[in-house]
PDB file of C-alpha atoms in Angstrom:
ATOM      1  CA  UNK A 372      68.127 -95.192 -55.068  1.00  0.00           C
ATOM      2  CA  UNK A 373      65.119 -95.702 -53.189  1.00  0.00           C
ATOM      3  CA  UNK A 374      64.120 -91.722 -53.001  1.00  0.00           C
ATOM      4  CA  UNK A 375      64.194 -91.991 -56.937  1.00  0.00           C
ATOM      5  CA  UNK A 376      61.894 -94.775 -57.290  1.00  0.00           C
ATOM      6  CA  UNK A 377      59.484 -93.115 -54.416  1.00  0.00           C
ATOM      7  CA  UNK A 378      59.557 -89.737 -56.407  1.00  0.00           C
ATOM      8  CA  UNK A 379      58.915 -91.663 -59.745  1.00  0.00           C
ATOM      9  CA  UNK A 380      56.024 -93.140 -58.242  1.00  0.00           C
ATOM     10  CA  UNK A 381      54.808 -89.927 -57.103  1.00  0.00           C
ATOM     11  CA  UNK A 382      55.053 -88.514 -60.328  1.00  0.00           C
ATOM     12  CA  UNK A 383      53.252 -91.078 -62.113  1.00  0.00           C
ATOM     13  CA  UNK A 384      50.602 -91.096 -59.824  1.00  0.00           C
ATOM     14  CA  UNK A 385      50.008 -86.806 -60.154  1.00  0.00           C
ATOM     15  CA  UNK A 386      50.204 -87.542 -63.899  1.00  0.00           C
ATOM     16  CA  UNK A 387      47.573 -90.549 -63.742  1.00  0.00           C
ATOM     17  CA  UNK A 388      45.184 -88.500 -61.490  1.00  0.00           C
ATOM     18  CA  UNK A 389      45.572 -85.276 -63.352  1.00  0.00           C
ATOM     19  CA  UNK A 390      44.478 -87.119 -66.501  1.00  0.00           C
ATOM     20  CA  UNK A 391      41.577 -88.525 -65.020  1.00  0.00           C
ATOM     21  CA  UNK A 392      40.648 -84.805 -63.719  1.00  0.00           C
ATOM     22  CA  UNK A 393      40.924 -84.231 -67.491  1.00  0.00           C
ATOM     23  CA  UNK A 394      38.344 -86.637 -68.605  1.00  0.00           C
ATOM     24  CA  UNK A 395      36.001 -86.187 -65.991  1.00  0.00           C
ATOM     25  CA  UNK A 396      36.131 -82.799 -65.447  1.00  0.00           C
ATOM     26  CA  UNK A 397      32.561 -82.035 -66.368  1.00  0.00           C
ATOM     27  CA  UNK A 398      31.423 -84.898 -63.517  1.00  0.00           C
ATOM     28  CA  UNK A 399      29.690 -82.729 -60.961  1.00  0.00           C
ATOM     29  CA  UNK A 400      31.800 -83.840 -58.249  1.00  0.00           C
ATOM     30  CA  UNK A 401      34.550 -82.673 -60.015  1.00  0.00           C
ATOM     31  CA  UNK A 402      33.147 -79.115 -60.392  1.00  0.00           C
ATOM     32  CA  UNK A 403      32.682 -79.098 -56.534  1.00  0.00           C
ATOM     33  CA  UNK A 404      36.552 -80.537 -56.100  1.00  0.00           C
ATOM     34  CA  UNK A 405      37.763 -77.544 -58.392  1.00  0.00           C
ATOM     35  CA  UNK A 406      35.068 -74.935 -56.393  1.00  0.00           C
ATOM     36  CA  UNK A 407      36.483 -76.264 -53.071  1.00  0.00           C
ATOM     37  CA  UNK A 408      40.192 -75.977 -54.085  1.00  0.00           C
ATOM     38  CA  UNK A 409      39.619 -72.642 -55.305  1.00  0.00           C
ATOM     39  CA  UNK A 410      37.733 -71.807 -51.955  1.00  0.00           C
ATOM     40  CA  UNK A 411      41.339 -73.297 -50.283  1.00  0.00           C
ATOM     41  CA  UNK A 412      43.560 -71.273 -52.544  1.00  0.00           C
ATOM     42  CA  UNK A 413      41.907 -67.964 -51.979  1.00  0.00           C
ATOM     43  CA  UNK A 414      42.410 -68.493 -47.981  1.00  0.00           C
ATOM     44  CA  UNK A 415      45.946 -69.756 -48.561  1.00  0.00           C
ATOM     45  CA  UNK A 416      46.130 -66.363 -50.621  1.00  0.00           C
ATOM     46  CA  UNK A 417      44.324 -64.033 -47.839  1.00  0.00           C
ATOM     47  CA  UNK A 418      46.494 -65.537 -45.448  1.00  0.00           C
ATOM     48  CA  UNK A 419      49.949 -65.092 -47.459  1.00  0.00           C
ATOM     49  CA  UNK A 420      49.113 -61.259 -47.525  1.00  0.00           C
ATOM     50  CA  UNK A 421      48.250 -60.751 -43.497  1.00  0.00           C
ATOM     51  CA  UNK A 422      51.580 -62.856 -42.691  1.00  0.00           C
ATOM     52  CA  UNK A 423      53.606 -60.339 -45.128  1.00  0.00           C
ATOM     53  CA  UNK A 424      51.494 -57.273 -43.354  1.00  0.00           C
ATOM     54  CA  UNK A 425      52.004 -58.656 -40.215  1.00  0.00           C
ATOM     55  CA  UNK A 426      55.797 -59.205 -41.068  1.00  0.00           C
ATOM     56  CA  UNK A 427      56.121 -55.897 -42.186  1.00  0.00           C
ATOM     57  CA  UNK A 428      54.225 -54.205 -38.880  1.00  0.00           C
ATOM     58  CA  UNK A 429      56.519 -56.080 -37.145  1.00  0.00           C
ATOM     59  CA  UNK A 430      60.027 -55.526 -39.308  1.00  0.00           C
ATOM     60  CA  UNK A 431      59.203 -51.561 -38.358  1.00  0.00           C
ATOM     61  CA  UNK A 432      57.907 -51.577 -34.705  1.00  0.00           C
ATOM     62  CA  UNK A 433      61.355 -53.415 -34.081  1.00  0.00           C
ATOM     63  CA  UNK A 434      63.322 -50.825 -36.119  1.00  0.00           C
ATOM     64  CA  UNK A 435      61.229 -48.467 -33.967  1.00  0.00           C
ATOM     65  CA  UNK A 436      62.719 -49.710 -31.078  1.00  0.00           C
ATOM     66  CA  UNK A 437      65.829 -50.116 -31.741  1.00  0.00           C
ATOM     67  CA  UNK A 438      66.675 -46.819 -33.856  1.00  0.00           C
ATOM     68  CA  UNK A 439      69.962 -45.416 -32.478  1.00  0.00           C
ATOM     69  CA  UNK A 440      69.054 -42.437 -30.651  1.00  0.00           C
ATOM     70  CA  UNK A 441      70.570 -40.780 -27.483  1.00  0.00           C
ATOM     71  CA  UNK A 442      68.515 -40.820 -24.504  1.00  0.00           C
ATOM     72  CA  UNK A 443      69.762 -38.728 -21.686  1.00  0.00           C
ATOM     73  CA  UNK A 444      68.100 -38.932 -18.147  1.00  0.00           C
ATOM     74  CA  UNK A 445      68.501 -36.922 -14.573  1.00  0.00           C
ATOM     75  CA  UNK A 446      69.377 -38.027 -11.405  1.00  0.00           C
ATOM     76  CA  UNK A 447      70.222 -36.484  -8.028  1.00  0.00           C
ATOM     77  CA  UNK A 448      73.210 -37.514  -6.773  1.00  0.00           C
ATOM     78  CA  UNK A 449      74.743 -36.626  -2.866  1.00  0.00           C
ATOM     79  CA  UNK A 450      78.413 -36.113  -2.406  1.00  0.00           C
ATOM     80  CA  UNK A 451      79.326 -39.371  -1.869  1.00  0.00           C
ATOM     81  CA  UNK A 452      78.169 -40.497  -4.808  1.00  0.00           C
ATOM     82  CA  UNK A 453      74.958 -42.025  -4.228  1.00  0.00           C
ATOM     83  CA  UNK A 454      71.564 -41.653  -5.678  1.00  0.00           C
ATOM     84  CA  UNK A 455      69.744 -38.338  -3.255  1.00  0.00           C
ATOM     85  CA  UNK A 456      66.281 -40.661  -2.623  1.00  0.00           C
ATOM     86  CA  UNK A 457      68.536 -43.790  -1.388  1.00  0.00           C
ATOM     87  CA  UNK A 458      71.243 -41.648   1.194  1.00  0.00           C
ATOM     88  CA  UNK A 459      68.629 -39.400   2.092  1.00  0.00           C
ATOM     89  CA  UNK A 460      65.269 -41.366   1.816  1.00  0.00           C
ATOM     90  CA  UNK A 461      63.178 -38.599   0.544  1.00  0.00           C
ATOM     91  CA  UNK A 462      61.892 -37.762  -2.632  1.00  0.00           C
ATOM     92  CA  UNK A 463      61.985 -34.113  -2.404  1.00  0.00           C
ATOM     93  CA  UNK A 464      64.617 -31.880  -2.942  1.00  0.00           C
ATOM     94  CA  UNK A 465      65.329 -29.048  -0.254  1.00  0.00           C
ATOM     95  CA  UNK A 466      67.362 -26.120   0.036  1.00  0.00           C
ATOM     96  CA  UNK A 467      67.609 -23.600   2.811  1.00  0.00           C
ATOM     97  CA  UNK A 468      65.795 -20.382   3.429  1.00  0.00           C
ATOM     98  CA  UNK A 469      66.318 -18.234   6.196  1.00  0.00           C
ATOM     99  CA  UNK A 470      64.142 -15.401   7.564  1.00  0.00           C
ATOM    100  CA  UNK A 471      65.341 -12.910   4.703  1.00  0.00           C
ATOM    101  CA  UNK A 472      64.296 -15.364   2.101  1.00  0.00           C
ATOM    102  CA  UNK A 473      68.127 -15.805   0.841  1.00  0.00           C
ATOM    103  CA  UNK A 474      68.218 -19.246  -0.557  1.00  0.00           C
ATOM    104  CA  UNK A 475      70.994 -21.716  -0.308  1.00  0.00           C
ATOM    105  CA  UNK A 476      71.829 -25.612  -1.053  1.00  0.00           C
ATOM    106  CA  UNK A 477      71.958 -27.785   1.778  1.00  0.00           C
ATOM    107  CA  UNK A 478      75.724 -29.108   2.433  1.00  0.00           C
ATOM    108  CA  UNK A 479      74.803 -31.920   4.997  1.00  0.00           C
ATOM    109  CA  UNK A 480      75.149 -34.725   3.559  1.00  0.00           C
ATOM    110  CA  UNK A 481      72.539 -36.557   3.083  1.00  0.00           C
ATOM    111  CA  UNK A 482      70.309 -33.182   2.176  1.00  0.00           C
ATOM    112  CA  UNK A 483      72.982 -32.050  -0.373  1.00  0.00           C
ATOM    113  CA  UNK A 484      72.286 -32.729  -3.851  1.00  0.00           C
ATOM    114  CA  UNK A 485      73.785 -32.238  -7.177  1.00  0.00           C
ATOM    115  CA  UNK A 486      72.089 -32.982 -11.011  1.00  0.00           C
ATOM    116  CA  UNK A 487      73.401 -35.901 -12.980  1.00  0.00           C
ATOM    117  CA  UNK A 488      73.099 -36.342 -16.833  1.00  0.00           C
ATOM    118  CA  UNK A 489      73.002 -40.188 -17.771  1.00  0.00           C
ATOM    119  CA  UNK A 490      73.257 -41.181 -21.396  1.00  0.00           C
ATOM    120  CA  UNK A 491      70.654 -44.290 -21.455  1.00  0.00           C
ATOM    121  CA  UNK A 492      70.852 -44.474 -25.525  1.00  0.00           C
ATOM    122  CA  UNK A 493      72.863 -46.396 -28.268  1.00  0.00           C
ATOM    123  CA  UNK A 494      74.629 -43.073 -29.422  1.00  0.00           C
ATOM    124  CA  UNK A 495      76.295 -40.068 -28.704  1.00  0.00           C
ATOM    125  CA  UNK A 496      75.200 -37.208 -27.407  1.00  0.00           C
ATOM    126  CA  UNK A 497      76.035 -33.975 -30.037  1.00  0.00           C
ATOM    127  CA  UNK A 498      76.204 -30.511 -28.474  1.00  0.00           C
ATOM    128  CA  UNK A 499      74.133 -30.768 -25.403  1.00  0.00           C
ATOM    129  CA  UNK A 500      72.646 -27.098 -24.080  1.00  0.00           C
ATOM    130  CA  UNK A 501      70.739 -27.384 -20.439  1.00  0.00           C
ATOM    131  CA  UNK A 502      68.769 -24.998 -19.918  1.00  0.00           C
ATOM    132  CA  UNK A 503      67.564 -24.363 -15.752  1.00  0.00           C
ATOM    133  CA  UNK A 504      64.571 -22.066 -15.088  1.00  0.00           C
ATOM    134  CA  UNK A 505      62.918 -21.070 -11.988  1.00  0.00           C
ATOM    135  CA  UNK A 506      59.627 -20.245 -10.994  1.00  0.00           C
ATOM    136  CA  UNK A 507      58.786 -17.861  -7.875  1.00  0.00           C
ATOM    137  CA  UNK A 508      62.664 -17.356  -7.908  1.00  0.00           C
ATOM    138  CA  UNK A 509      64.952 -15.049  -9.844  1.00  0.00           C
ATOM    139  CA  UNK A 510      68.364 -14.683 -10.227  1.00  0.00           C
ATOM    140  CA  UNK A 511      68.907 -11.698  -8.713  1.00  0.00           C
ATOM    141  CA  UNK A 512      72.678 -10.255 -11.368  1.00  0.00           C
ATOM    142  CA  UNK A 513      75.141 -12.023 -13.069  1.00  0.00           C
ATOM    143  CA  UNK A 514      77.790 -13.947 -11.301  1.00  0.00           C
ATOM    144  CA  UNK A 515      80.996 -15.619 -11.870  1.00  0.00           C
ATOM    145  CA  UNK A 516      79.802 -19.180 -12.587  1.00  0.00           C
ATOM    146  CA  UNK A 517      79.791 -21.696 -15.295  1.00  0.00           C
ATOM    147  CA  UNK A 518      76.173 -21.263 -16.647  1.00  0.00           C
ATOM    148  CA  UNK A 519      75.525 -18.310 -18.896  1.00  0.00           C
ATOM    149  CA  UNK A 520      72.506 -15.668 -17.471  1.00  0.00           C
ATOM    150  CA  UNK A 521      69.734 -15.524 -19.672  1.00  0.00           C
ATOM    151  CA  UNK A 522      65.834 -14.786 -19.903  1.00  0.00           C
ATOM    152  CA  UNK A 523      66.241 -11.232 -18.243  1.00  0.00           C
ATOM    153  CA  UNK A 524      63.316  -9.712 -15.897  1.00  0.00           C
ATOM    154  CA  UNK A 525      63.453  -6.234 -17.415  1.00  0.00           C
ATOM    155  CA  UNK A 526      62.968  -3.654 -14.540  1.00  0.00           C
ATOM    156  CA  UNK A 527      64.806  -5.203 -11.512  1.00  0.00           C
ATOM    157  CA  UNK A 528      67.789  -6.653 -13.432  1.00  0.00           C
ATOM    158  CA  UNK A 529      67.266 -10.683 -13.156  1.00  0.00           C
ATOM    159  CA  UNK A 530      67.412 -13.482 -14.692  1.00  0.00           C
ATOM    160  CA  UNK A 531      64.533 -16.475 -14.774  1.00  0.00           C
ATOM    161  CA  UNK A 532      67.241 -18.994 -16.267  1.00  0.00           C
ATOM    162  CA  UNK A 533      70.695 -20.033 -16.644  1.00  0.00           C
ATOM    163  CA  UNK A 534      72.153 -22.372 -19.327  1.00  0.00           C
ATOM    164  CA  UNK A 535      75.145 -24.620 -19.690  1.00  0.00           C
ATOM    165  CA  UNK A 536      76.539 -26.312 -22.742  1.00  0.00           C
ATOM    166  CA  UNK A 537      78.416 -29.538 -22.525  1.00  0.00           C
ATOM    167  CA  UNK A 538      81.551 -29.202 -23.191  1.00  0.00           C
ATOM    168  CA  UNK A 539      82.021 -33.168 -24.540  1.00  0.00           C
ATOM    169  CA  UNK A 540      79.537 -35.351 -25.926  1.00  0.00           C
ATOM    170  CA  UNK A 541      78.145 -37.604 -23.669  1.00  0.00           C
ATOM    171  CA  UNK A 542      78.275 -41.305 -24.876  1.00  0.00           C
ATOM    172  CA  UNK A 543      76.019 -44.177 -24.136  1.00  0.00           C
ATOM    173  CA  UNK A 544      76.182 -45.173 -20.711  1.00  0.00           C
ATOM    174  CA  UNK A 545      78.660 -42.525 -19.515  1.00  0.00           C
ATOM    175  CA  UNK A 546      76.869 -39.596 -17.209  1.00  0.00           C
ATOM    176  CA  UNK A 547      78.120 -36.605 -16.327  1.00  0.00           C
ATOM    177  CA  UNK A 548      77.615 -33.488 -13.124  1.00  0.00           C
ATOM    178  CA  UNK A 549      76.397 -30.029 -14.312  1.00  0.00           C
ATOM    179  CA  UNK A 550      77.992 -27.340 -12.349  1.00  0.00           C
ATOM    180  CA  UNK A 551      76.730 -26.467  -8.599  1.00  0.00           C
ATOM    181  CA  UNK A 552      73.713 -23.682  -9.417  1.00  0.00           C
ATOM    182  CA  UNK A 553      74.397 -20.441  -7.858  1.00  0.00           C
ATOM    183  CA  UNK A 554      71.720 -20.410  -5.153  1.00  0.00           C
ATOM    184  CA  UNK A 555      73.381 -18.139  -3.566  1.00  0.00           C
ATOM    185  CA  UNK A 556      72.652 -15.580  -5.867  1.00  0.00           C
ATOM    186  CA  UNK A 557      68.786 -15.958  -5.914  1.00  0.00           C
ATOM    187  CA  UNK A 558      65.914 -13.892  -4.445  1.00  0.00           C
ATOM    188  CA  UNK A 559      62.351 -15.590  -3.800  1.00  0.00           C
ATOM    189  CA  UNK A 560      59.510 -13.270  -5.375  1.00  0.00           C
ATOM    190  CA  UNK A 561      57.538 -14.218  -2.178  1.00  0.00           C
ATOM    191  CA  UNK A 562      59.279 -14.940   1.162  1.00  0.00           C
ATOM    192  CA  UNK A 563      56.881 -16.810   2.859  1.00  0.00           C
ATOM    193  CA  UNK A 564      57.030 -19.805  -0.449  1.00  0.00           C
ATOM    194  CA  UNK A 565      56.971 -23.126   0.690  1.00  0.00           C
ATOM    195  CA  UNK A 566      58.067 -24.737  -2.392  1.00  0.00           C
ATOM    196  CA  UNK A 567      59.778 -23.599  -5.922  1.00  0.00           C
ATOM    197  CA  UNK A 568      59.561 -25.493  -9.155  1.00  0.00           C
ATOM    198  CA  UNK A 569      62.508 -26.154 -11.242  1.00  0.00           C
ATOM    199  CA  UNK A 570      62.513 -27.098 -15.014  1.00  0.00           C
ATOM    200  CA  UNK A 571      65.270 -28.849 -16.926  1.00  0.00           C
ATOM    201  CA  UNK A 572      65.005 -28.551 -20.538  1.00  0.00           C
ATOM    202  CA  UNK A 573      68.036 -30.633 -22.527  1.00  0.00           C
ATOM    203  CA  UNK A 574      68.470 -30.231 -26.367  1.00  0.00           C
ATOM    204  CA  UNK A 575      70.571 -32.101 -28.370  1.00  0.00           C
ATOM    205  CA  UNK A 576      71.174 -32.227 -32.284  1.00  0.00           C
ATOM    206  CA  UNK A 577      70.827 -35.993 -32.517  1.00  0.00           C
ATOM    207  CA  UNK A 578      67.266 -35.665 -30.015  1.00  0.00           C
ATOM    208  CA  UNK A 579      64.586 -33.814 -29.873  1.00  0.00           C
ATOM    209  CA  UNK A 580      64.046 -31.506 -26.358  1.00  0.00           C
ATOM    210  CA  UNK A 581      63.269 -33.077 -23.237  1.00  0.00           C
ATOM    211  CA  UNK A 582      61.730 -31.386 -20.387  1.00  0.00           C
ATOM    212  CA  UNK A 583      61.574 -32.253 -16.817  1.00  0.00           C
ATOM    213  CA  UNK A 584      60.019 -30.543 -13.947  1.00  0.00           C
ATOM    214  CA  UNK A 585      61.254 -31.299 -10.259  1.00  0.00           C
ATOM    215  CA  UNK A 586      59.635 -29.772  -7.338  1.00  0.00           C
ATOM    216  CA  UNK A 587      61.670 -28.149  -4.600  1.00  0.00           C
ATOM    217  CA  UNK A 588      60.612 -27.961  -1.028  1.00  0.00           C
ATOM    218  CA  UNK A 589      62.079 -24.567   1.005  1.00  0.00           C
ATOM    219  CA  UNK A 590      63.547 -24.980   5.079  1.00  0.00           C
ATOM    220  CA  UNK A 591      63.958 -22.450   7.064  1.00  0.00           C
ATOM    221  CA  UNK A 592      66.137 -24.937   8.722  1.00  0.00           C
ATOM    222  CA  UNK A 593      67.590 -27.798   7.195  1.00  0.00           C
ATOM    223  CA  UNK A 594      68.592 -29.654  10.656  1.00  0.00           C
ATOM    224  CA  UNK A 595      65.414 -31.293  10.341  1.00  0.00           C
ATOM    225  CA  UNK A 596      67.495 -33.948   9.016  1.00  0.00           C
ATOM    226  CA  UNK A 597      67.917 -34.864  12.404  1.00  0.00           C
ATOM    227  CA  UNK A 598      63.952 -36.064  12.664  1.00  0.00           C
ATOM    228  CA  UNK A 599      64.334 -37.582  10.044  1.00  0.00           C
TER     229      UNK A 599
END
């Protein structure tokens, strides 16, 4: 009962006033009311639009964000199933290269290593293709393995890369080993390299290609470990 009387008040009193704006309306005073609440109104107006910009900027950045997408990362991983840089505290990755410049992975643990695909994004992966290519190093034939031989080096017979397709989708937060790379098979273009470089290039139909580049150091002997 009481809000009804206070609103009929109200309304009486916006009636009474607007008539009096009415009669007096050419009273300069007035005119400078009117210019100042149209000054107000424009501001409230201005300021209306930036909030529904600033809403809108901010409706897309987080759509942006949070767009389903996969997002697959690598990681080195040892045989016991631990991260390479925490077992082995290095950074670099090593294999071993004796005085013929045949090159092979190291298989003391903690020197061993082996490439790890982690899904890091809302959705699943959709036909994954790795591709692995080598620089300063070739592949010296084909081999029984599960990555297919391709990029030949016409005149001697090798092959720059090798490439592996996934044979399930990889789903968010799942991960998954490629196949041990046949070192093995693998002839340095000069013996006396310290270092190879080795680029991962993923593709995916629900991503666009992602390339990473890893650096590996060469050991004649990889009981350095022991110094370590």
């Amino acid at each position: 009962m009481v809000a009804t009387y206070i609103i009929l008040i109200v309304s009486i009193l916006f009636i009474f006033l607007t008539i009096i704006l009415l009669l007096l309306r050419n009273k300069t005073w007035i005119k400078e009311l009117e210019k100042n609440i149209q000054k107000i109104s424009n501001i409230l107006t201005f300021t209306s639009v930036l909030l529904a910009i600033l809403a809108i900027s901010i409706t897309a950045i987080i759509t942006i964000a949070t767009q389903e997408k996969a997002k697959v990362q690598i990681g080195f991983y040892t045989n016991h199933g631990m991260t390479y840089s925490e077992e082995s505290g290095q950074e670099e990755l090593y294999l071993n290269k004796d005085e013929n410049g045949i090159i092979s992975k190291p298989e003391i643990v903690p020197l061993d290593w082996k490439i790890r695909l982690t899904n890091e994004g809302n959705i699943a992966t959709k036909n994954m293709i790795v591709r692995i290519e080598f620089s300063g190093i070739y592949f010296k034939d084909k081999v029984e393995a599960d990555y297919e031989f391709t990029n030949p080096i016409y005149g001697n017979g090798g092959y720059k890369t090798i490439r592996y397709k996934l044979e399930q989708d990889l789903y968010p937060n799942d991960f998954t080993y490629l196949p041990e790379i046949p070192f093995e098979n693998m002839e340095l273009e000069d013996k006396e390299a310290k270092s190879i470089n080795m680029k991962i290039i993923l593709y995916d139909e629900n991503d666009k290609s992602k390339e990473f580049n890893f650096n590996i150091q060469l050991e004649e002997n990889v009981d350095f470990i022991n110094n370590i």
